[in-house]
Coordinates of C-alpha atoms and ligand atoms in Angstrom, one line a residue:
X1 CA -4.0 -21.7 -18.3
X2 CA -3.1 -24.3 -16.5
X3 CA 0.3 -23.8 -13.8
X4 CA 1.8 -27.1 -13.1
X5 CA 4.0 -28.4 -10.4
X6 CA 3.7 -25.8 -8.2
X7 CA 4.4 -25.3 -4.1
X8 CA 1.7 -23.4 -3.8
X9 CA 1.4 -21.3 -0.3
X10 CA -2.7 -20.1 -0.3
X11 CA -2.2 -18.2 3.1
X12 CA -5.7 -19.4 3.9
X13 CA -6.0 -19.8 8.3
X14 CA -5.0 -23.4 9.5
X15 CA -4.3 -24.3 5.5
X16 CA -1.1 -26.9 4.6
X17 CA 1.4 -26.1 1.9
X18 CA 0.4 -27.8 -1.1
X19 CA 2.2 -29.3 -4.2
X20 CA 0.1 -28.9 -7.0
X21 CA -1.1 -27.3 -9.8
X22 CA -3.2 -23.9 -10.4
X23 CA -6.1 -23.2 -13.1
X24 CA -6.5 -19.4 -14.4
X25 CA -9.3 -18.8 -16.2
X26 CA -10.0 -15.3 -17.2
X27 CA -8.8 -13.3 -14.2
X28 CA -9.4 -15.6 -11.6
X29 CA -8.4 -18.5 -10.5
X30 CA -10.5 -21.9 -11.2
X31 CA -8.7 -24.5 -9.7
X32 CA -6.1 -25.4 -6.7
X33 CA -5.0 -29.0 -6.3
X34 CA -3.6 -32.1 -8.6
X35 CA -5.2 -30.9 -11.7
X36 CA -6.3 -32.6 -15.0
X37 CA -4.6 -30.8 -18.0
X38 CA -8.0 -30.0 -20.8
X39 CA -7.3 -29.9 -24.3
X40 CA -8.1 -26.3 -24.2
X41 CA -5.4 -25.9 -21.5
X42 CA -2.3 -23.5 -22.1
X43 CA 0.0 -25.7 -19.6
X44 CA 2.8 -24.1 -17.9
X45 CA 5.7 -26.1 -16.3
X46 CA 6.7 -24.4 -13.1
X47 CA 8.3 -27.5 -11.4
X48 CA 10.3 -26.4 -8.4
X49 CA 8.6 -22.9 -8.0
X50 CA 6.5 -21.7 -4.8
X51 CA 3.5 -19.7 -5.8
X52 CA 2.0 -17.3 -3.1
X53 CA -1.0 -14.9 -3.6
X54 CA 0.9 -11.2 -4.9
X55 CA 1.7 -9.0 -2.1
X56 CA -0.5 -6.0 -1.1
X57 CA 0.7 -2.4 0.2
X58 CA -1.7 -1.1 2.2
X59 CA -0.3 2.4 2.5
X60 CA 2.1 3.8 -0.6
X61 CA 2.4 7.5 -1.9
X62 CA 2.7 6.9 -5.5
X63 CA 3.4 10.5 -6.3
X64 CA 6.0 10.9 -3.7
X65 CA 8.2 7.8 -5.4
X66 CA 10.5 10.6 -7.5
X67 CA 11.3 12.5 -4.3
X68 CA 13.3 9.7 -2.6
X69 CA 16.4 10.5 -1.1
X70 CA 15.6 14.0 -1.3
X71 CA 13.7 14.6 2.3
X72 CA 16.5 12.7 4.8
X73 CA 17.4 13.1 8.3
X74 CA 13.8 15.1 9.5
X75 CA 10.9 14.1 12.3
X76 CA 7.4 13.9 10.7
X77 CA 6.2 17.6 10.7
X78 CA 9.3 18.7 9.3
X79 CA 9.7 16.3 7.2
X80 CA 6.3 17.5 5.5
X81 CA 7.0 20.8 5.9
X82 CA 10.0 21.5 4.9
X83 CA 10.6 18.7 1.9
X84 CA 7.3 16.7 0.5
X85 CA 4.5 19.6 0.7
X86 CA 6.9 21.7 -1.5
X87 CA 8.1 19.0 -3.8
X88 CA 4.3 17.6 -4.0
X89 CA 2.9 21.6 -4.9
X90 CA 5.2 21.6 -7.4
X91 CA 3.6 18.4 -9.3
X92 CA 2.5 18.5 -13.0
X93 CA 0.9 15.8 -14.9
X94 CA 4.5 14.9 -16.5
X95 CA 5.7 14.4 -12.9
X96 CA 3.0 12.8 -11.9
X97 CA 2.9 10.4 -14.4
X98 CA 6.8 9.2 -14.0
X99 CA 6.1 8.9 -10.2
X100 CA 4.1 6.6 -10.5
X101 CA 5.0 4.6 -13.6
X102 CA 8.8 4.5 -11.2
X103 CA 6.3 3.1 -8.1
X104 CA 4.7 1.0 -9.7
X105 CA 8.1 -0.6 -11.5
X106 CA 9.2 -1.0 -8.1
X107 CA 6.4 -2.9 -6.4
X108 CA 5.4 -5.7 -9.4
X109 CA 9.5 -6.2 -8.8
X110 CA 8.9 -6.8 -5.8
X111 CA 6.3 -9.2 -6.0
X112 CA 3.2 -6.6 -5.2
X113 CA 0.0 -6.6 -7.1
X114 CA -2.1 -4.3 -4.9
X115 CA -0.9 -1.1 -3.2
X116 CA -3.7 1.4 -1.6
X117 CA -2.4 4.8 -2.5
X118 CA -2.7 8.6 -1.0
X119 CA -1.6 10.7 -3.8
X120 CA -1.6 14.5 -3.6
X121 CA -4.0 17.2 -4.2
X122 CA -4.4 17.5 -7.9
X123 CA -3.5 15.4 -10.8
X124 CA -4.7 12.0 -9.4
X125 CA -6.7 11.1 -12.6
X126 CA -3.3 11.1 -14.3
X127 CA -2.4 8.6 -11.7
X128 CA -5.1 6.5 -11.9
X129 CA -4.5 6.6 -15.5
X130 CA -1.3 4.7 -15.3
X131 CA -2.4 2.1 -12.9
X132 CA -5.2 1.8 -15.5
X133 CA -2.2 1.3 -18.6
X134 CA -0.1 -0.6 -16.1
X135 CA -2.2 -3.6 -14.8
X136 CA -1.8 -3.6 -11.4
X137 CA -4.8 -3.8 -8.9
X138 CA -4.7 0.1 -6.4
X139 CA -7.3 1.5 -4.2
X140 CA -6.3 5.9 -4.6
X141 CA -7.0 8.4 -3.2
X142 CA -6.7 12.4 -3.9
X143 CA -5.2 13.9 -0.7
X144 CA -7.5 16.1 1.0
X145 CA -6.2 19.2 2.8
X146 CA -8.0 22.2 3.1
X147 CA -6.4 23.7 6.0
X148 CA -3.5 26.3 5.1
X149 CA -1.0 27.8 7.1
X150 CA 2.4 30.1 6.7
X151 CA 4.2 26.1 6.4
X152 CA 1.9 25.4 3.0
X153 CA 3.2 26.0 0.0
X154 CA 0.7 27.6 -2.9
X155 CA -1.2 25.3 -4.6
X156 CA -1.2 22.5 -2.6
X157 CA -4.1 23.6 0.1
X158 CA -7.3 23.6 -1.9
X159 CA -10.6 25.2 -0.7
X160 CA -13.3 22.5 1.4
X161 CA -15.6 22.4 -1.9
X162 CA -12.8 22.2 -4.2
X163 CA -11.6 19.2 -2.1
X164 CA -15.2 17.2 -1.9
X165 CA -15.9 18.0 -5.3
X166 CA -12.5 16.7 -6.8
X167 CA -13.2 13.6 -4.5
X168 CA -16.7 12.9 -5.7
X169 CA -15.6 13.2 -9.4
X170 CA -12.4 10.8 -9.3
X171 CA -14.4 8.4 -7.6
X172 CA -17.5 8.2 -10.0
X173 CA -14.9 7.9 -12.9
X174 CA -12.7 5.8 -11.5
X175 CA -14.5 3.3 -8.6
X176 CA -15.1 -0.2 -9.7
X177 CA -13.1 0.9 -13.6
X178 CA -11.1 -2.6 -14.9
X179 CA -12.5 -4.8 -12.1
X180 CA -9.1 -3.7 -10.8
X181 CA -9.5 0.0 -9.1
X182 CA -10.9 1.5 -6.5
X183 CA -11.6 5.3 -4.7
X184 CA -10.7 5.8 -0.9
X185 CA -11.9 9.6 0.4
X186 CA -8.4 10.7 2.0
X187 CA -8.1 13.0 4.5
X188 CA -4.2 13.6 4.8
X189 CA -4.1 13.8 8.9
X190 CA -6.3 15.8 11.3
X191 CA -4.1 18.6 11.0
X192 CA -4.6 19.0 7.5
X193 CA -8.6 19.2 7.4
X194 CA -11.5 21.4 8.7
X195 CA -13.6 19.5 10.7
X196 CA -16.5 20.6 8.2
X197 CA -14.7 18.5 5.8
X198 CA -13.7 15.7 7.6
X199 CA -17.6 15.6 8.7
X200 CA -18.7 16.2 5.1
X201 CA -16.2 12.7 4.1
X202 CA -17.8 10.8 7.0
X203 CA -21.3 11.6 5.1
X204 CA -20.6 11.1 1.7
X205 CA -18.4 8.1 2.0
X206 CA -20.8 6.5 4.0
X207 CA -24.1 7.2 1.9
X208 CA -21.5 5.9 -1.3
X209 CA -19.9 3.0 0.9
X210 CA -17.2 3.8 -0.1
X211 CA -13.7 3.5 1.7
X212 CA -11.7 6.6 3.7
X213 CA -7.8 6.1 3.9
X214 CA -5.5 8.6 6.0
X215 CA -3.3 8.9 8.4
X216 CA -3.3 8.8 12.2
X217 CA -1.2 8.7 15.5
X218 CA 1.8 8.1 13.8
X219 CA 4.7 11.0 15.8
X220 CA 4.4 12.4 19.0
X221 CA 4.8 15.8 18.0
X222 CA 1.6 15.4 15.8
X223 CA -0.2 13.7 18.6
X224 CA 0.8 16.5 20.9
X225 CA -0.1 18.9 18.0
X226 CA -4.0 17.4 17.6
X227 CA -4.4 17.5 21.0
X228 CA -3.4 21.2 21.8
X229 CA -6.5 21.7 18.6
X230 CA -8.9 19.9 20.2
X231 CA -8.1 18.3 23.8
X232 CA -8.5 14.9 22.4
X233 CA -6.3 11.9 21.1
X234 CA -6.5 11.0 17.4
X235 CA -8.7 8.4 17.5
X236 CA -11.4 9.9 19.7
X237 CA -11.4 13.0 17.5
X238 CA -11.7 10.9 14.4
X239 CA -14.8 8.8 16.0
X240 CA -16.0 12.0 17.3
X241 CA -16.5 13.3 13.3
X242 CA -17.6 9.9 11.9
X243 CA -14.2 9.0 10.2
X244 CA -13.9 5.6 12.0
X245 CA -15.8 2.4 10.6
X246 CA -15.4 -1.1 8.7
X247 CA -14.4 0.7 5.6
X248 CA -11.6 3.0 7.2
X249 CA -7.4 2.3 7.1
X250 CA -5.5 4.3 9.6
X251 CA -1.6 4.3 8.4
X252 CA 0.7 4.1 11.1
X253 CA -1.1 3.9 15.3
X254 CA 1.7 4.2 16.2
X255 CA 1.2 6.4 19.4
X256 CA -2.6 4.6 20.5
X257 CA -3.8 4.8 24.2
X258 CA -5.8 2.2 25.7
X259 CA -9.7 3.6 24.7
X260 CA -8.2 4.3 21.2
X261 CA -7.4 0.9 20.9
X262 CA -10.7 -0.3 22.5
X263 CA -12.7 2.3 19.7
X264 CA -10.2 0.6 16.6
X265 CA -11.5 -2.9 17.6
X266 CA -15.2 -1.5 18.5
X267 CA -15.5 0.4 15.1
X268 CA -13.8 -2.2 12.5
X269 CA -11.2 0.0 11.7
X270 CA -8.2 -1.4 10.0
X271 CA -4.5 -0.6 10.8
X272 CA -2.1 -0.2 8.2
X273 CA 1.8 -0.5 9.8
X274 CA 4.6 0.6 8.2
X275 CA 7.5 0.0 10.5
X276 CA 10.7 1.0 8.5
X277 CA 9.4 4.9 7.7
X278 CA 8.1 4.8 11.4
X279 CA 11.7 4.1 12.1
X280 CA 13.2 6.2 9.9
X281 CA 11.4 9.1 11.1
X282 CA 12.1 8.3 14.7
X283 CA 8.1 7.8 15.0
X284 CA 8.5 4.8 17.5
X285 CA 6.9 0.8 17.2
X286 CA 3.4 -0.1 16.6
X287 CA 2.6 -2.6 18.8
X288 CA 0.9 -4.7 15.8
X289 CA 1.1 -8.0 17.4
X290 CA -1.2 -7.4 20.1
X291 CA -3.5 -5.2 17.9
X292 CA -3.8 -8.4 15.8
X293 CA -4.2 -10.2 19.0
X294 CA -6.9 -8.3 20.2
X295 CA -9.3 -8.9 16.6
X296 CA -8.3 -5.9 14.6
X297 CA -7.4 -5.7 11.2
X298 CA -3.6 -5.0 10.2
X299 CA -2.6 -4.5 6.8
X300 CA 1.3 -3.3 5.8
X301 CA 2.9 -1.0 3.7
X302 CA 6.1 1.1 2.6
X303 CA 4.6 4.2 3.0
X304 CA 6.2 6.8 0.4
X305 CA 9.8 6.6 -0.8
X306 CA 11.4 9.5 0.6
X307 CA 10.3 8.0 4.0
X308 CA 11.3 4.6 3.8
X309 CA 13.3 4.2 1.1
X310 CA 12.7 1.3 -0.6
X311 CA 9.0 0.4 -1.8
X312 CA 9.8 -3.2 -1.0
X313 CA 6.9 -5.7 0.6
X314 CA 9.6 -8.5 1.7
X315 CA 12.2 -5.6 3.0
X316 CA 8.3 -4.7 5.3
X317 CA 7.3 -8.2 6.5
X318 CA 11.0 -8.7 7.6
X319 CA 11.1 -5.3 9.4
X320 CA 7.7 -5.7 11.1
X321 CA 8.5 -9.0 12.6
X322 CA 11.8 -8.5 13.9
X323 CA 10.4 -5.5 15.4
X324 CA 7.6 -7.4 17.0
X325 CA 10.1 -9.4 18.7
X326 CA 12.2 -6.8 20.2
X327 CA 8.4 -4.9 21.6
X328 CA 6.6 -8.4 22.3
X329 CA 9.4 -11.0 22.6
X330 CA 10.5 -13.7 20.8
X331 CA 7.7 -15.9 19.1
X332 CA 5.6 -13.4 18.7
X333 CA 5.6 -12.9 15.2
X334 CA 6.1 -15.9 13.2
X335 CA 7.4 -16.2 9.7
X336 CA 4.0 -17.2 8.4
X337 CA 2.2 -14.5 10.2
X338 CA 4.6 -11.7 8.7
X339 CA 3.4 -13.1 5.3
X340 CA -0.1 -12.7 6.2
X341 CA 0.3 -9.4 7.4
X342 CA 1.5 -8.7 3.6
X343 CA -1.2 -10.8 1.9
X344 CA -4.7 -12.0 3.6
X345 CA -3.8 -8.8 6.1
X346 CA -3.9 -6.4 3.7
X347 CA -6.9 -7.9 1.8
X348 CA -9.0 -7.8 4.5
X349 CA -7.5 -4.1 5.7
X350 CA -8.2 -2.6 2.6
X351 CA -11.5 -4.2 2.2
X352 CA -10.6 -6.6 -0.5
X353 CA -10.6 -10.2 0.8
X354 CA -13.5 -11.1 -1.3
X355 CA -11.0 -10.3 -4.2
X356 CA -7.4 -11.2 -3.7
X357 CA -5.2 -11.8 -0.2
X358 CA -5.6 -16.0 -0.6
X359 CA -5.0 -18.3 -3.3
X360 CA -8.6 -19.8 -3.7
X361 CA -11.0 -20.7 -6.2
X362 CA -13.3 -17.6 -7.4
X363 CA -10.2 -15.1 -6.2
X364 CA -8.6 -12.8 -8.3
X365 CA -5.3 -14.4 -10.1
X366 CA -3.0 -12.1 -8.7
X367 CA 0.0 -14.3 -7.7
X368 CA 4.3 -14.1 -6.7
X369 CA 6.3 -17.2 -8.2
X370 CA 9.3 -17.5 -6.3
X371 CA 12.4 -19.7 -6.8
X372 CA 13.6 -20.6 -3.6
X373 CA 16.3 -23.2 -4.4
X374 CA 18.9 -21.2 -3.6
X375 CA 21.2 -22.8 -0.8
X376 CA 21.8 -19.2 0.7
X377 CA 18.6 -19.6 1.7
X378 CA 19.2 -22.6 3.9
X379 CA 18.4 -26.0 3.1
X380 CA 15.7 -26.5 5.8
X381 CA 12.9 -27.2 3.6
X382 CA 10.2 -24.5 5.3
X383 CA 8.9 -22.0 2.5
X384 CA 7.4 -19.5 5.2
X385 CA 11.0 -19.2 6.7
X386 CA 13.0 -18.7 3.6
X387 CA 10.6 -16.0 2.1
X388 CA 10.0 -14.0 5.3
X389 CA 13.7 -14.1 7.0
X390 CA 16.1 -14.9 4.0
X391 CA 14.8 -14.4 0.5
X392 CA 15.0 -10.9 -1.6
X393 CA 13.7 -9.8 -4.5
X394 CA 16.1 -11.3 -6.8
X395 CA 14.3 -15.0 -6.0
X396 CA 10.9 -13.3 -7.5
X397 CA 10.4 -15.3 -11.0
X398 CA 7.4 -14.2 -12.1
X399 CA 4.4 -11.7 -10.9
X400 CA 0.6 -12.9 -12.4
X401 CA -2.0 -9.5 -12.0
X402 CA -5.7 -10.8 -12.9
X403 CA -4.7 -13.7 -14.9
X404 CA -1.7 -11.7 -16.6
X405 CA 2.2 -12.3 -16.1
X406 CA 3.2 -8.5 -15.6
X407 CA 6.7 -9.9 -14.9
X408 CA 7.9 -13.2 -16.9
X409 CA 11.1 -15.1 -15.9
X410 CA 12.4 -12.0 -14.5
X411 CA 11.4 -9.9 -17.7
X412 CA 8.7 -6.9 -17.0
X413 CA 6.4 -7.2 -19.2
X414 CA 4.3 -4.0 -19.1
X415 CA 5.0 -1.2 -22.0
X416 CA 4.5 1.5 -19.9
X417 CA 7.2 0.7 -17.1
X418 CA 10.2 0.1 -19.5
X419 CA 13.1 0.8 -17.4
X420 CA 15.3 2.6 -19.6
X421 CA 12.9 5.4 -20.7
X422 CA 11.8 5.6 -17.5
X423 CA 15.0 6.4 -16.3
X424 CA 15.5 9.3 -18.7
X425 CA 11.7 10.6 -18.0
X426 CA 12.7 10.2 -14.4
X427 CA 15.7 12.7 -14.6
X428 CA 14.1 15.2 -17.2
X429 CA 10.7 15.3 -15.1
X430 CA 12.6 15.7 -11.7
X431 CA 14.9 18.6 -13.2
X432 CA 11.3 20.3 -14.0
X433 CA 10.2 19.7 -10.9
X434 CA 13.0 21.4 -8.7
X435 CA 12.7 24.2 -11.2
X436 CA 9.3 25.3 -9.9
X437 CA 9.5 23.7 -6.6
X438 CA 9.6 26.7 -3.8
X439 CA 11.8 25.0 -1.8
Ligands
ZN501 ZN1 1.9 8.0 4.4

């Protein structure tokens, strides 16, 4: 296939916006530049678009995407406590299933192609399954929790073994599956896990080399809370049980002190912000500007949508750079950067900037056509500016996952996420739901 015409943004360091054309072969792309059309060549005329590599979540809840609206106005351990461990205990596989086809309808509309995902404690092949169906590109996890108290609801706290074993399984059958998915071990949060099995992730992940996702220093009261357990921040109890490396993402550091961000930069840990749930919840600002300043990794992400609530990347690079002005003063987020937080970021967060994050020959074709014509979007000719400060979703044309348009001229192209029956799933699942939540 051969793209023609295109302003073509390929978030490569130092790179210059180029007008040009784009080669797909296969998945990947095969050519970037002024481009001879073959005779094999399916050419497409996008004269007057701006193509960008797709956007990548670093930190979503799939499962949690038909609770939204439903757990307002509540601090973090409340918030879990009182709303999403009940609503996420009373999961089935129909539940399941429309959570995250309504997630993943959401994100492809919003120009995403990638999301890493921390579902809950059972069902997650069903979730893989529809990422599978869907086309998208996901890293997933099944949330691990083996720590109960009087606050858990039944069900949701499974046993250490339980826990490892449904780990091991998901990821043999699903690491590596369509050249599109991937298995992080996920630890909810300290407070969630026995240290046996937080030390028992550390080993298997590592011996596997495979990825470990969860959540870390994101509210006071659950900083307060790990350090009454064990005398220690976040981060030094994490290191301490082997859970910090190259191939871990930490959502949310919200709360780090100055050794903890000295042991992220040390270890190669990745960051993963999510500014408008760490507002919603009152959690505070992540100072991601000077993380990024400092060498470490910093991916973005909604986070799950009864925290945020929208599950919207440009809605995300918008929030985290205004909110880098206000903590680090003006200038210190650019446009541009805010885009790389949301492309090349991510990528190399999650581990996956040999596959997507750039437009580049031998990378993945996963790609965001937008129409930026529009005079609301000021005249000023700067891509990075309108996209990042003025553009919505409603100037996404078209959304390319591995060589295939998933959304066409503003038409979604994917069987499984056809909005209309998803809407009716969505009610009759939820209805289910409440029935045997124990809320
Ligand atoms: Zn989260």
């Amino acid at each position: 296939m051969l793209l023609r015409g295109l302003q073509i943004l390929t978030m490569v360091p130092g790179s210059e916006i180029l007008d040009g054309d784009l080669r797909i072969e296969g998945t990947r792309i095969t050519g970037v530049g002024h481009l001879e059309a073959e005779p094999a060549d399916r050419v497409v005329d996008l004269s007057g678009y701006t193509v960008l590599p797709g956007f990548i979540q670093g930190h979503v809840h799939l499962c949690q995407t038909l609770f939204r609206n439903m757990a307002e106005d509540l601090p973090l351990l409340q918030w879990l406590e009182r709303r999403i461990w009940p609503l996420e205990a009373a999961h089935d596989e129909e539940s399941l299933r429309v959570s995250a086809r309504l997630a993943m309808t959401e994100l492809i509309r919003g120009g995403c192609t990638t999301f890493q995902s921390m579902e809950t404690t059972r069902g997650t092949e069903f979730v893989f399954d529809e990422v599978h169906r869907a086309g998208l590109r996901g890293v997933l996890g099944h949330a691990l929790m083996d720590l109960g108290s009087t606050n858990h609801p039944d069900g949701l706290v499974l046993s250490t073994r339980q826990s490892l074993d449904r780990s091991a399984r998901l990821a043999a059958d699903w690491e590596g599956r369509d050249g599109r998915l991937h298995y992080a071990w996920s630890p909810r949060f300290l407070l969630s896990c026995s240290d046996d099995l937080l030390r028992q992730v550390s080993q298997q992940s590592r011996t596997a080399k495979q990825r470990i996702h969860t959540h870390a220093s994101e509210h006071a009261s659950e900083v307060e809370a790990v350090r009454e357990r064990y005398g220690r921040t976040d981060l030094e109890v994490l290191a301490d049980l082997g859970l910090l490396g190259p191939r871990t993402s930490l959502a949310h550091c919200v709360h780090l002190d100055e050794d903890e961000k000295r042991l992220l930069k040390s270890t190669g840990s990745a960051v993963l912000h999510c500014p408008s749930t760490n507002l919603k919840l009152g959690s505070g600002i992540a100072p991601v500007a000077e993380y990024r300043r400092r060498g470490i990794r910093v991916g973005l992400g909604a986070d799950g949508a009864p925290a945020n609530n929208r599950l919207c990347a440009l809605t995300e690079l918008r929030q985290a750079a205004l909110l880098q002005q206000l903590l680090a003063g003006p200038g210190s987020f650019s446009a541009r950067e805010a885009l790389d937080l949301a492309t090349r970021g991510s990528a190399e967060a999650l581990g996956l900037q040999g596959e997507c994050g750039t437009i580049e020959v031998g990378k993945a074709a996963d790609l965001a056509f937008f129409d930026l014509r529009d005079p609301l979007l000021g005249t000023h000719p700067s891509p990075y500016e309108k996209l990042a400060w003025c553009a919505d979703r409603s100037h996404l044309r078209s959304v390319m996952v591995a060589g295939q348009f998933l959304v066409e001229e503003g038409r979604l192209k994917v069987p499984s996420l056809q909005v209309e029956s998803l809407a009716k799933d969505a009610e009759r699942a939820l209805r289910n739901l409440l029935a045997r939540a124990s809320l």
